[in-house]
PDB file of C-alpha atoms and ligand atoms in Angstrom:
ATOM      1  CA  MET A 217     -47.077  10.472  14.036  1.00 41.00           C
ATOM      2  CA  GLN A 218     -47.754   8.075  11.303  1.00 45.00           C
ATOM      3  CA  GLY A 219     -45.379   7.695   8.315  1.00 44.00           C
ATOM      4  CA  GLY A 220     -45.831   8.666   5.029  1.00 53.00           C
ATOM      5  CA  LEU A 221     -46.964   6.099   2.312  1.00 54.00           C
ATOM      6  CA  PHE A 222     -43.839   6.310   0.589  1.00 54.00           C
ATOM      7  CA  ASP A 223     -41.356   6.392   3.838  1.00 53.00           C
ATOM      8  CA  GLU A 224     -38.745   3.674   3.954  1.00 51.00           C
ATOM      9  CA  PRO A 225     -39.296   1.204   6.958  1.00 47.00           C
ATOM     10  CA  SER A 226     -36.595   1.727   9.656  1.00 45.00           C
ATOM     11  CA  GLU A 227     -35.308  -1.689   8.991  1.00 52.00           C
ATOM     12  CA  PHE A 228     -35.219  -0.829   5.252  1.00 55.00           C
ATOM     13  CA  LEU A 229     -31.794  -1.802   3.989  1.00 64.00           C
ATOM     14  CA  PRO A 230     -30.715  -1.225   0.318  1.00 68.00           C
ATOM     15  CA  SER A 231     -30.521  -4.749  -1.376  1.00 65.00           C
ATOM     16  CA  GLN A 232     -30.734  -4.548  -5.030  1.00 77.00           C
ATOM     17  CA  GLU A 233     -28.073  -3.077  -7.467  1.00 78.00           C
ATOM     18  CA  GLU A 234     -30.741  -0.325  -8.821  1.00 80.00           C
ATOM     19  CA  ASP A 235     -31.300   0.815  -4.771  1.00 89.00           C
ATOM     20  CA  LEU A 236     -27.456   1.252  -4.157  1.00 94.00           C
ATOM     21  CA  GLN A 237     -27.086   3.638  -6.982  1.00 94.00           C
ATOM     22  CA  ARG A 238     -28.277   6.341  -4.596  1.00 94.00           C
ATOM     23  CA  TYR A 239     -24.913   5.890  -2.664  1.00 96.00           C
ATOM     24  CA  LYS A 240     -22.330   8.115  -4.575  1.00 96.00           C
ATOM     25  CA  THR A 241     -19.042   7.651  -2.268  1.00 97.00           C
ATOM     26  CA  LEU A 242     -17.830   4.543  -0.517  1.00 97.00           C
ATOM     27  CA  THR A 243     -18.357   6.035   2.758  1.00 97.00           C
ATOM     28  CA  GLU A 244     -21.960   6.715   1.861  1.00 97.00           C
ATOM     29  CA  LEU A 245     -22.317   3.239   1.048  1.00 97.00           C
ATOM     30  CA  TYR A 246     -20.567   1.815   4.119  1.00 97.00           C
ATOM     31  CA  GLU A 247     -22.793   3.916   6.342  1.00 96.00           C
ATOM     32  CA  ALA A 248     -25.914   2.567   4.628  1.00 95.00           C
ATOM     33  CA  THR A 249     -24.909  -1.057   4.756  1.00 95.00           C
ATOM     34  CA  LYS A 250     -22.616  -1.664   7.743  1.00 96.00           C
ATOM     35  CA  THR A 251     -25.805  -2.611   9.956  1.00 96.00           C
ATOM     36  CA  CYS A 252     -26.840  -5.421   7.500  1.00 95.00           C
ATOM     37  CA  LYS A 253     -28.635  -8.389   8.502  1.00 95.00           C
ATOM     38  CA  LYS A 254     -29.916  -9.708   4.927  1.00 94.00           C
ATOM     39  CA  CYS A 255     -28.182 -13.012   5.637  1.00 95.00           C
ATOM     40  CA  ARG A 256     -27.571 -15.155   8.962  1.00 96.00           C
ATOM     41  CA  LEU A 257     -23.674 -13.883   9.164  1.00 97.00           C
ATOM     42  CA  GLY A 258     -25.220 -10.461  10.205  1.00 96.00           C
ATOM     43  CA  GLU A 259     -26.041 -12.343  13.772  1.00 96.00           C
ATOM     44  CA  THR A 260     -22.803 -13.978  13.968  1.00 97.00           C
ATOM     45  CA  ARG A 261     -20.028 -11.048  12.881  1.00 98.00           C
ATOM     46  CA  LYS A 262     -18.298  -8.914  15.371  1.00 98.00           C
ATOM     47  CA  ASN A 263     -17.558  -6.343  12.569  1.00 98.00           C
ATOM     48  CA  TYR A 264     -18.697  -5.748   9.303  1.00 98.00           C
ATOM     49  CA  VAL A 265     -15.495  -5.758   6.894  1.00 98.00           C
ATOM     50  CA  PHE A 266     -16.425  -3.408   4.411  1.00 98.00           C
ATOM     51  CA  GLY A 267     -12.972  -2.599   2.442  1.00 98.00           C
ATOM     52  CA  ASP A 268      -9.765  -0.853   3.165  1.00 98.00           C
ATOM     53  CA  GLY A 269      -7.354   1.398   0.892  1.00 97.00           C
ATOM     54  CA  ASN A 270      -7.599   3.868  -1.785  1.00 94.00           C
ATOM     55  CA  GLU A 271     -10.976   4.781  -2.851  1.00 94.00           C
ATOM     56  CA  HIS A 272      -9.398   5.696  -6.539  1.00 96.00           C
ATOM     57  CA  ALA A 273      -7.234   2.698  -6.795  1.00 98.00           C
ATOM     58  CA  LYS A 274      -6.637   1.562 -10.406  1.00 98.00           C
ATOM     59  CA  VAL A 275      -6.058  -2.060  -8.894  1.00 98.00           C
ATOM     60  CA  VAL A 276      -8.494  -3.529  -6.418  1.00 98.00           C
ATOM     61  CA  LEU A 277      -8.120  -7.029  -4.751  1.00 98.00           C
ATOM     62  CA  VAL A 278     -10.940  -9.026  -4.090  1.00 98.00           C
ATOM     63  CA  GLY A 279     -10.866 -11.995  -1.615  1.00 98.00           C
ATOM     64  CA  GLU A 280     -13.389 -14.453  -0.365  1.00 98.00           C
ATOM     65  CA  ALA A 281     -14.662 -13.660   3.245  1.00 98.00           C
ATOM     66  CA  PRO A 282     -13.280 -11.694   6.408  1.00 98.00           C
ATOM     67  CA  GLY A 283     -11.471 -14.400   9.054  1.00 97.00           C
ATOM     68  CA  ALA A 284     -11.152 -14.363  12.780  1.00 97.00           C
ATOM     69  CA  ASP A 285      -8.699 -11.320  12.831  1.00 98.00           C
ATOM     70  CA  GLU A 286     -10.543  -9.370  10.105  1.00 98.00           C
ATOM     71  CA  ASP A 287     -13.921  -9.896  12.188  1.00 98.00           C
ATOM     72  CA  GLU A 288     -11.850  -8.770  15.331  1.00 98.00           C
ATOM     73  CA  GLN A 289     -10.327  -5.660  13.504  1.00 98.00           C
ATOM     74  CA  GLY A 290     -13.131  -4.616  10.913  1.00 98.00           C
ATOM     75  CA  LEU A 291     -10.372  -4.524   7.990  1.00 98.00           C
ATOM     76  CA  PRO A 292      -9.567  -7.254   5.283  1.00 98.00           C
ATOM     77  CA  PHE A 293      -6.533  -9.176   5.150  1.00 98.00           C
ATOM     78  CA  VAL A 294      -4.983  -8.157   8.465  1.00 98.00           C
ATOM     79  CA  GLY A 295      -4.064 -11.844   9.687  1.00 97.00           C
ATOM     80  CA  ARG A 296      -1.504 -14.254   8.186  1.00 97.00           C
ATOM     81  CA  SER A 297      -3.173 -14.122   5.054  1.00 97.00           C
ATOM     82  CA  GLY A 298      -2.705 -10.564   4.677  1.00 98.00           C
ATOM     83  CA  GLN A 299       0.830 -10.801   6.070  1.00 97.00           C
ATOM     84  CA  LEU A 300       1.545 -12.751   2.823  1.00 98.00           C
ATOM     85  CA  LEU A 301      -0.530 -10.650   0.505  1.00 98.00           C
ATOM     86  CA  ASN A 302       1.289  -7.552   1.642  1.00 97.00           C
ATOM     87  CA  ASN A 303       4.694  -9.540   0.593  1.00 97.00           C
ATOM     88  CA  ILE A 304       3.029 -10.494  -2.823  1.00 98.00           C
ATOM     89  CA  LEU A 305       1.925  -6.654  -3.369  1.00 98.00           C
ATOM     90  CA  ALA A 306       5.478  -5.792  -2.338  1.00 97.00           C
ATOM     91  CA  ALA A 307       7.104  -8.441  -4.877  1.00 97.00           C
ATOM     92  CA  ILE A 308       5.582  -6.493  -7.770  1.00 98.00           C
ATOM     93  CA  LYS A 309       6.242  -2.718  -6.113  1.00 97.00           C
ATOM     94  CA  PHE A 310       2.958  -2.032  -4.764  1.00 97.00           C
ATOM     95  CA  GLU A 311       2.162  -0.965  -1.271  1.00 94.00           C
ATOM     96  CA  ARG A 312      -1.257  -1.584   0.482  1.00 94.00           C
ATOM     97  CA  ARG A 313      -2.326   2.040   0.015  1.00 93.00           C
ATOM     98  CA  ASP A 314      -1.638   1.975  -3.650  1.00 95.00           C
ATOM     99  CA  VAL A 315      -4.604  -0.226  -3.681  1.00 98.00           C
ATOM    100  CA  TYR A 316      -8.276  -1.146  -2.483  1.00 98.00           C
ATOM    101  CA  ILE A 317      -8.944  -4.514  -0.813  1.00 98.00           C
ATOM    102  CA  CYS A 318     -12.235  -5.902   0.114  1.00 98.00           C
ATOM    103  CA  ASN A 319     -14.007  -9.383  -0.424  1.00 98.00           C
ATOM    104  CA  ILE A 320     -16.801 -11.170  -1.764  1.00 98.00           C
ATOM    105  CA  ILE A 321     -18.788 -11.220   1.403  1.00 98.00           C
ATOM    106  CA  LYS A 322     -18.498  -8.919   4.105  1.00 98.00           C
ATOM    107  CA  SER A 323     -19.378 -10.828   7.444  1.00 98.00           C
ATOM    108  CA  ARG A 324     -17.176 -13.625   8.569  1.00 98.00           C
ATOM    109  CA  PRO A 325     -18.616 -17.150   8.114  1.00 98.00           C
ATOM    110  CA  PRO A 326     -18.618 -19.341  11.602  1.00 96.00           C
ATOM    111  CA  ASN A 327     -15.291 -21.156  11.758  1.00 94.00           C
ATOM    112  CA  ASN A 328     -14.191 -20.019   8.217  1.00 89.00           C
ATOM    113  CA  ARG A 329     -16.484 -22.051   6.239  1.00 96.00           C
ATOM    114  CA  ASN A 330     -16.942 -21.256   2.823  1.00 95.00           C
ATOM    115  CA  PRO A 331     -19.416 -18.680   2.010  1.00 97.00           C
ATOM    116  CA  GLU A 332     -22.907 -20.324   1.119  1.00 97.00           C
ATOM    117  CA  PRO A 333     -24.514 -19.209  -1.974  1.00 97.00           C
ATOM    118  CA  ASP A 334     -27.347 -17.266  -0.458  1.00 96.00           C
ATOM    119  CA  GLU A 335     -24.493 -15.361   1.649  1.00 97.00           C
ATOM    120  CA  ILE A 336     -22.869 -14.564  -1.533  1.00 97.00           C
ATOM    121  CA  ALA A 337     -26.289 -13.470  -3.348  1.00 96.00           C
ATOM    122  CA  ALA A 338     -27.010 -11.286  -0.680  1.00 96.00           C
ATOM    123  CA  CYS A 339     -23.741  -9.443  -0.117  1.00 97.00           C
ATOM    124  CA  LEU A 340     -22.516  -9.201  -3.794  1.00 97.00           C
ATOM    125  CA  PRO A 341     -24.769  -6.308  -4.805  1.00 96.00           C
ATOM    126  CA  TYR A 342     -22.599  -4.250  -2.363  1.00 97.00           C
ATOM    127  CA  LEU A 343     -19.350  -5.236  -3.712  1.00 98.00           C
ATOM    128  CA  HIS A 344     -20.690  -4.291  -7.592  1.00 97.00           C
ATOM    129  CA  ARG A 345     -21.354  -1.106  -6.340  1.00 97.00           C
ATOM    130  CA  GLN A 346     -18.000  -0.510  -4.523  1.00 98.00           C
ATOM    131  CA  LEU A 347     -16.229  -1.744  -7.952  1.00 98.00           C
ATOM    132  CA  GLU A 348     -18.313   0.907 -10.024  1.00 97.00           C
ATOM    133  CA  LEU A 349     -17.834   3.767  -7.443  1.00 97.00           C
ATOM    134  CA  ILE A 350     -13.809   2.869  -7.524  1.00 98.00           C
ATOM    135  CA  ARG A 351     -13.859   2.043 -11.014  1.00 98.00           C
ATOM    136  CA  PRO A 352     -10.524   0.211 -11.014  1.00 98.00           C
ATOM    137  CA  LYS A 353      -8.470  -0.692 -14.117  1.00 98.00           C
ATOM    138  CA  ILE A 354      -7.527  -3.948 -12.975  1.00 98.00           C
ATOM    139  CA  ILE A 355      -9.207  -6.568 -10.371  1.00 98.00           C
ATOM    140  CA  LEU A 356      -7.218  -9.214  -8.957  1.00 98.00           C
ATOM    141  CA  ALA A 357      -9.504 -12.007  -7.514  1.00 98.00           C
ATOM    142  CA  LEU A 358      -7.987 -14.229  -4.817  1.00 98.00           C
ATOM    143  CA  GLY A 359      -8.892 -17.575  -4.880  1.00 98.00           C
ATOM    144  CA  LYS A 360     -11.773 -20.050  -6.353  1.00 98.00           C
ATOM    145  CA  VAL A 361     -14.557 -18.267  -4.566  1.00 98.00           C
ATOM    146  CA  ALA A 362     -13.584 -14.653  -5.598  1.00 98.00           C
ATOM    147  CA  ALA A 363     -12.942 -15.640  -9.178  1.00 98.00           C
ATOM    148  CA  ASN A 364     -15.880 -18.111  -9.615  1.00 98.00           C
ATOM    149  CA  THR A 365     -18.253 -15.328  -8.112  1.00 98.00           C
ATOM    150  CA  LEU A 366     -16.813 -12.547 -10.316  1.00 98.00           C
ATOM    151  CA  LEU A 367     -16.663 -14.475 -13.373  1.00 98.00           C
ATOM    152  CA  GLU A 368     -19.737 -16.351 -13.112  1.00 97.00           C
ATOM    153  CA  ASN A 369     -18.324 -19.745 -14.066  1.00 98.00           C
ATOM    154  CA  ASN A 370     -17.166 -22.934 -11.790  1.00 98.00           C
ATOM    155  CA  LEU A 371     -13.897 -23.462 -13.355  1.00 98.00           C
ATOM    156  CA  ALA A 372     -10.948 -24.723 -11.201  1.00 98.00           C
ATOM    157  CA  MET A 373      -8.125 -22.487 -10.285  1.00 97.00           C
ATOM    158  CA  GLN A 374      -5.694 -23.742 -13.030  1.00 97.00           C
ATOM    159  CA  ALA A 375      -8.194 -22.942 -15.902  1.00 98.00           C
ATOM    160  CA  MET A 376      -8.455 -19.110 -14.613  1.00 98.00           C
ATOM    161  CA  ARG A 377      -5.347 -18.266 -13.610  1.00 98.00           C
ATOM    162  CA  GLY A 378      -2.412 -17.107 -16.168  1.00 96.00           C
ATOM    163  CA  LYS A 379      -4.721 -15.114 -18.343  1.00 97.00           C
ATOM    164  CA  VAL A 380      -6.603 -11.620 -18.758  1.00 98.00           C
ATOM    165  CA  HIS A 381     -10.401 -11.902 -18.017  1.00 98.00           C
ATOM    166  CA  LYS A 382     -12.936  -9.252 -18.197  1.00 98.00           C
ATOM    167  CA  TRP A 383     -15.452  -8.253 -15.406  1.00 98.00           C
ATOM    168  CA  ARG A 384     -17.797  -5.559 -16.742  1.00 97.00           C
ATOM    169  CA  GLY A 385     -14.942  -4.324 -19.099  1.00 97.00           C
ATOM    170  CA  ILE A 386     -12.526  -4.006 -16.675  1.00 98.00           C
ATOM    171  CA  ASP A 387      -9.527  -6.318 -16.736  1.00 98.00           C
ATOM    172  CA  LEU A 388      -9.469  -9.289 -14.179  1.00 98.00           C
ATOM    173  CA  VAL A 389      -6.581 -11.654 -13.170  1.00 98.00           C
ATOM    174  CA  VAL A 390      -6.941 -14.303 -10.965  1.00 98.00           C
ATOM    175  CA  THR A 391      -4.428 -16.240  -8.525  1.00 98.00           C
ATOM    176  CA  TYR A 392      -4.505 -18.216  -5.782  1.00 98.00           C
ATOM    177  CA  HIS A 393      -5.729 -17.078  -2.233  1.00 98.00           C
ATOM    178  CA  PRO A 394      -3.013 -16.312   0.256  1.00 98.00           C
ATOM    179  CA  ALA A 395      -4.347 -18.937   2.591  1.00 98.00           C
ATOM    180  CA  ALA A 396      -4.002 -21.705  -0.346  1.00 98.00           C
ATOM    181  CA  LEU A 397      -0.655 -20.518  -0.492  1.00 98.00           C
ATOM    182  CA  LEU A 398       0.206 -20.876   3.130  1.00 98.00           C
ATOM    183  CA  ARG A 399      -0.679 -24.451   2.817  1.00 98.00           C
ATOM    184  CA  ASN A 400       0.486 -25.355  -0.692  1.00 98.00           C
ATOM    185  CA  PRO A 401       3.930 -23.235  -0.713  1.00 97.00           C
ATOM    186  CA  ASN A 402       4.697 -24.727  -4.147  1.00 97.00           C
ATOM    187  CA  TRP A 403       2.029 -22.698  -5.574  1.00 98.00           C
ATOM    188  CA  LYS A 404       3.813 -19.480  -4.886  1.00 98.00           C
ATOM    189  CA  ARG A 405       5.479 -19.727  -8.059  1.00 98.00           C
ATOM    190  CA  PHE A 406       1.808 -19.631  -9.803  1.00 98.00           C
ATOM    191  CA  CYS A 407       1.208 -16.656  -8.020  1.00 98.00           C
ATOM    192  CA  TRP A 408       4.192 -15.113  -8.677  1.00 98.00           C
ATOM    193  CA  GLU A 409       3.261 -15.369 -12.466  1.00 98.00           C
ATOM    194  CA  ASP A 410      -0.109 -14.199 -12.147  1.00 98.00           C
ATOM    195  CA  VAL A 411       0.946 -11.128 -10.296  1.00 98.00           C
ATOM    196  CA  GLN A 412       3.757 -10.351 -12.613  1.00 98.00           C
ATOM    197  CA  LEU A 413       0.712 -10.598 -15.392  1.00 98.00           C
ATOM    198  CA  LEU A 414      -1.193  -8.080 -13.317  1.00 98.00           C
ATOM    199  CA  ARG A 415       2.091  -5.764 -13.277  1.00 98.00           C
ATOM    200  CA  ARG A 416       2.733  -6.125 -16.911  1.00 98.00           C
ATOM    201  CA  ILE A 417      -0.677  -5.076 -17.877  1.00 98.00           C
ATOM    202  CA  TYR A 418      -0.843  -2.084 -15.260  1.00 98.00           C
ATOM    203  CA  ASP A 419       2.470  -0.817 -16.909  1.00 98.00           C
ATOM    204  CA  GLU A 420       1.630  -1.251 -20.378  1.00 97.00           C
ATOM    205  CA  LYS A 421      -1.492   0.196 -20.099  1.00 97.00           C
ATOM    206  CA  TYR A 422      -2.295   1.898 -16.582  1.00 97.00           C
ATOM    207  CA  ALA A 423       0.573   3.801 -15.576  1.00 93.00           C
ATOM    208  CA  ASP A 424       0.644   7.478 -15.725  1.00 83.00           C
TER     209      ASP A 424
HETATM  210  N1  URA B 562      -9.049 -14.023   3.830  1.00 88.60           N
HETATM  211  C1  URA B 562     -10.015 -13.226   2.678  1.00 88.60           C
HETATM  212  O1  URA B 562     -10.473 -13.841   1.918  1.00 88.60           O
HETATM  213  N2  URA B 562     -10.332 -12.356   3.227  1.00 88.60           N
HETATM  214  C2  URA B 562      -9.980 -11.710   4.354  1.00 88.60           C
HETATM  215  O2  URA B 562     -10.052 -10.511   4.476  1.00 88.60           O
HETATM  216  C3  URA B 562      -8.807 -12.298   5.000  1.00 88.60           C
HETATM  217  C4  URA B 562      -8.799 -13.582   4.598  1.00 88.60           C
END
């Protein structure tokens, strides 16, 4: 039987922010996007790494892109960077189950190269919808790619960290990516300041 005029083609993938409004839960959004091939990374990834954690979280952490371990397991921040991230969270008395963790892009770039601008552009509507559905009180951007993408600037880390920004009205704090801290442990003290800032905002404005 022929398809009707308004049937979606079988390869239909929602891409625009308006298309994604139809998905009312994270599960619906995940199901609708998990086979995405809008960019070349859809051909090479092993697993689509959508996000993980508490879908009612007041704090959302946004990293850059899945690495090899995340690609293998389909979960964000489960490798060495993830171990360090767990310790950072513990230092400010959060557990992983208190927060939601995701990335700017949901498929691993080969050899952990930086995401290309067109890959970010293809994936970003999914993150925006995730954030709309979770409606966190605070976003922690991990690293320059996450911060530059969400804040739509090209500033250096030093110019962004240590203060409170806004993303669509939501408080946003920037700190170093855990992988950068593994390479440069002397930056950990800046990260410690940044996450204490996050904890302070949380306690002062958003704790129950
Ligand atoms: N680095 C990221 O930015 N995200 C992950 O999920 C893992 C490593």
